[in-house]
């Protein structure tokens, strides 16, 4: 069982603490976290979980030692779901490709059960938005921790 824990690098400390506690609970329930080693939300989820699949856009991203990097197929998939792929730098493309694995796993064929995320505005942007577009295409439920009316699946 997998879930994706992502969101803004500027996630507030109180929300990061809640994410850490959610990750602990989900780990005890048998879930494995999929995330991306970014500061903020990603780091908060990872700090609470001992079952992790951490995807990096490139080796050593943010000093992380995970060996999991985006596949060529992830770049193709990311291009299909990004509204302005042509305008993305090489680094941005790698970040977006990494997000494909966060949602669909190593071979892009094992979707997460759900996504937990937080963004500064209720409407997501950037990499979180890319992951949510992919999730929508695969009917993966997404739970916005910024929205007080969100009812979590656990």
CSV table of C-alpha atoms in Angstrom, one decimal:
chain,number,residue,atom,x,y,z
A,1,UNK,CA,0.0,0.0,0.0
A,2,UNK,CA,1.4,3.4,-1.0
A,3,UNK,CA,0.4,7.0,-0.6
A,4,UNK,CA,2.0,10.2,-1.9
A,5,UNK,CA,3.0,13.0,0.5
A,6,UNK,CA,3.9,16.2,-1.2
A,7,UNK,CA,3.4,20.0,-1.1
A,8,UNK,CA,5.0,23.3,-0.7
A,9,UNK,CA,8.5,24.0,0.4
A,10,UNK,CA,7.0,26.8,2.5
A,11,UNK,CA,4.6,24.6,4.5
A,12,UNK,CA,4.2,26.1,8.0
A,13,UNK,CA,5.9,24.3,10.9
A,14,UNK,CA,2.5,23.4,12.5
A,15,UNK,CA,1.4,21.7,9.3
A,16,UNK,CA,4.8,19.9,9.0
A,17,UNK,CA,4.3,18.6,12.5
A,18,UNK,CA,0.9,17.3,11.5
A,19,UNK,CA,2.3,15.7,8.3
A,20,UNK,CA,5.0,14.0,10.4
A,21,UNK,CA,2.3,12.5,12.7
A,22,UNK,CA,0.1,11.4,9.7
A,23,UNK,CA,3.2,9.7,8.2
A,24,UNK,CA,3.8,7.8,11.5
A,25,UNK,CA,0.2,6.7,11.6
A,26,UNK,CA,0.2,5.6,8.0
A,27,UNK,CA,3.4,3.8,8.4
A,28,UNK,CA,1.9,1.8,11.4
A,29,UNK,CA,-1.0,1.0,9.1
A,30,UNK,CA,1.3,-0.6,6.6
A,31,UNK,CA,1.6,2.3,4.0
A,32,UNK,CA,4.8,3.2,2.2
A,33,UNK,CA,5.4,6.9,1.6
A,34,UNK,CA,6.2,8.2,-1.9
A,35,UNK,CA,7.7,11.6,-1.9
A,36,UNK,CA,10.5,13.8,-3.4
A,37,UNK,CA,13.1,15.0,-0.9
A,38,UNK,CA,12.1,18.7,-1.2
A,39,UNK,CA,12.2,20.9,1.9
A,40,UNK,CA,8.9,21.6,3.6
A,41,UNK,CA,6.1,19.1,3.0
A,42,UNK,CA,8.2,16.3,1.5
A,43,UNK,CA,10.7,16.4,4.4
A,44,UNK,CA,7.9,16.5,7.0
A,45,UNK,CA,6.3,13.4,5.6
A,46,UNK,CA,9.6,11.6,5.3
A,47,UNK,CA,10.6,12.5,8.9
A,48,UNK,CA,7.6,10.5,10.2
A,49,UNK,CA,7.9,7.4,8.0
A,50,UNK,CA,10.3,4.5,8.1
A,51,UNK,CA,8.8,3.0,4.9
A,52,UNK,CA,9.8,5.4,2.1
A,53,UNK,CA,10.2,5.5,-1.7
A,54,UNK,CA,11.9,8.9,-2.2
A,55,UNK,CA,12.3,10.0,-5.8
A,56,UNK,CA,15.0,12.5,-6.7
A,57,UNK,CA,15.1,14.6,-9.9
A,58,UNK,CA,18.9,14.1,-9.9
A,59,UNK,CA,21.5,12.3,-7.8
A,60,UNK,CA,22.2,14.1,-4.5
A,61,UNK,CA,19.1,16.4,-4.7
A,62,UNK,CA,19.0,18.4,-1.4
A,63,UNK,CA,21.8,16.2,-0.1
A,64,UNK,CA,19.5,13.1,-0.2
A,65,UNK,CA,21.0,9.7,-0.8
A,66,UNK,CA,18.1,7.9,-2.4
A,67,UNK,CA,19.0,6.1,-5.6
A,68,UNK,CA,15.6,6.5,-7.1
A,69,UNK,CA,15.7,8.7,-10.2
A,70,UNK,CA,13.1,9.4,-13.0
A,71,UNK,CA,13.0,7.0,-15.9
A,72,UNK,CA,12.9,8.1,-19.6
A,73,UNK,CA,9.2,7.0,-19.5
A,74,UNK,CA,8.6,9.4,-16.7
A,75,UNK,CA,9.8,12.3,-18.8
A,76,UNK,CA,7.4,11.4,-21.6
A,77,UNK,CA,4.5,11.1,-19.1
A,78,UNK,CA,5.4,14.4,-17.5
A,79,UNK,CA,5.4,16.1,-20.9
A,80,UNK,CA,1.9,14.8,-21.6
A,81,UNK,CA,0.5,16.3,-18.3
A,82,UNK,CA,2.4,19.6,-18.2
A,83,UNK,CA,0.6,22.6,-19.8
A,84,UNK,CA,3.9,24.3,-20.8
A,85,UNK,CA,6.5,21.6,-21.1
A,86,UNK,CA,8.3,23.5,-23.9
A,87,UNK,CA,9.0,26.3,-21.5
A,88,UNK,CA,10.5,24.1,-18.7
A,89,UNK,CA,14.2,24.1,-18.1
A,90,UNK,CA,16.1,20.8,-18.0
A,91,UNK,CA,16.0,20.9,-14.1
A,92,UNK,CA,12.3,21.7,-14.0
A,93,UNK,CA,11.6,18.8,-16.4
A,94,UNK,CA,13.5,16.4,-14.1
A,95,UNK,CA,11.5,17.7,-11.1
A,96,UNK,CA,8.3,17.1,-12.9
A,97,UNK,CA,9.4,13.6,-14.2
A,98,UNK,CA,10.3,12.7,-10.6
A,99,UNK,CA,6.7,13.6,-9.6
A,100,UNK,CA,5.4,10.9,-12.0
A,101,UNK,CA,7.1,8.2,-10.0
A,102,UNK,CA,5.8,9.8,-6.7
A,103,UNK,CA,2.3,9.1,-7.9
A,104,UNK,CA,2.6,5.9,-10.0
A,105,UNK,CA,5.6,4.1,-8.6
A,106,UNK,CA,8.8,2.7,-10.1
A,107,UNK,CA,7.4,1.3,-13.3
A,108,UNK,CA,4.6,3.9,-13.5
A,109,UNK,CA,2.0,1.2,-13.1
A,110,UNK,CA,1.3,1.0,-9.4
A,111,UNK,CA,-0.7,4.1,-8.4
A,112,UNK,CA,-0.7,5.4,-4.9
A,113,UNK,CA,-3.9,4.9,-3.0
A,114,UNK,CA,-4.2,8.6,-2.3
A,115,UNK,CA,-2.3,11.9,-2.2
A,116,UNK,CA,-1.9,14.1,0.9
A,117,UNK,CA,-0.7,17.7,0.1
A,118,UNK,CA,-0.5,21.3,1.3
A,119,UNK,CA,0.0,24.4,-0.7
A,120,UNK,CA,0.0,28.1,0.3
A,121,UNK,CA,-3.2,28.7,-1.7
A,122,UNK,CA,-6.0,26.2,-1.9
A,123,UNK,CA,-5.4,26.1,-5.7
A,124,UNK,CA,-2.1,24.1,-6.1
A,125,UNK,CA,0.8,25.2,-8.4
A,126,UNK,CA,4.2,24.0,-9.5
A,127,UNK,CA,5.2,20.4,-9.0
A,128,UNK,CA,2.3,19.7,-6.7
A,129,UNK,CA,-0.1,20.8,-9.4
A,130,UNK,CA,1.7,18.4,-11.9
A,131,UNK,CA,1.3,15.5,-9.5
A,132,UNK,CA,-2.4,16.3,-9.0
A,133,UNK,CA,-3.1,16.4,-12.8
A,134,UNK,CA,-1.6,13.0,-13.1
A,135,UNK,CA,-3.6,11.8,-10.1
A,136,UNK,CA,-6.8,13.1,-11.7
A,137,UNK,CA,-6.0,11.2,-14.9
A,138,UNK,CA,-5.7,8.0,-12.8
A,139,UNK,CA,-8.7,8.7,-10.5
A,140,UNK,CA,-6.4,8.8,-7.4
A,141,UNK,CA,-8.1,10.7,-4.5
A,142,UNK,CA,-6.3,13.8,-3.4
A,143,UNK,CA,-6.6,15.4,0.1
A,144,UNK,CA,-5.7,19.1,0.5
A,145,UNK,CA,-4.5,19.7,4.0
A,146,UNK,CA,-4.9,23.4,3.4
A,147,UNK,CA,-8.6,23.0,3.1
A,148,UNK,CA,-10.3,22.8,6.6
A,149,UNK,CA,-13.2,20.8,5.2
A,150,UNK,CA,-10.9,17.9,4.0
A,151,UNK,CA,-11.9,14.6,5.4
A,152,UNK,CA,-8.9,12.2,5.5
A,153,UNK,CA,-9.1,8.6,4.4
A,154,UNK,CA,-7.6,7.2,7.7
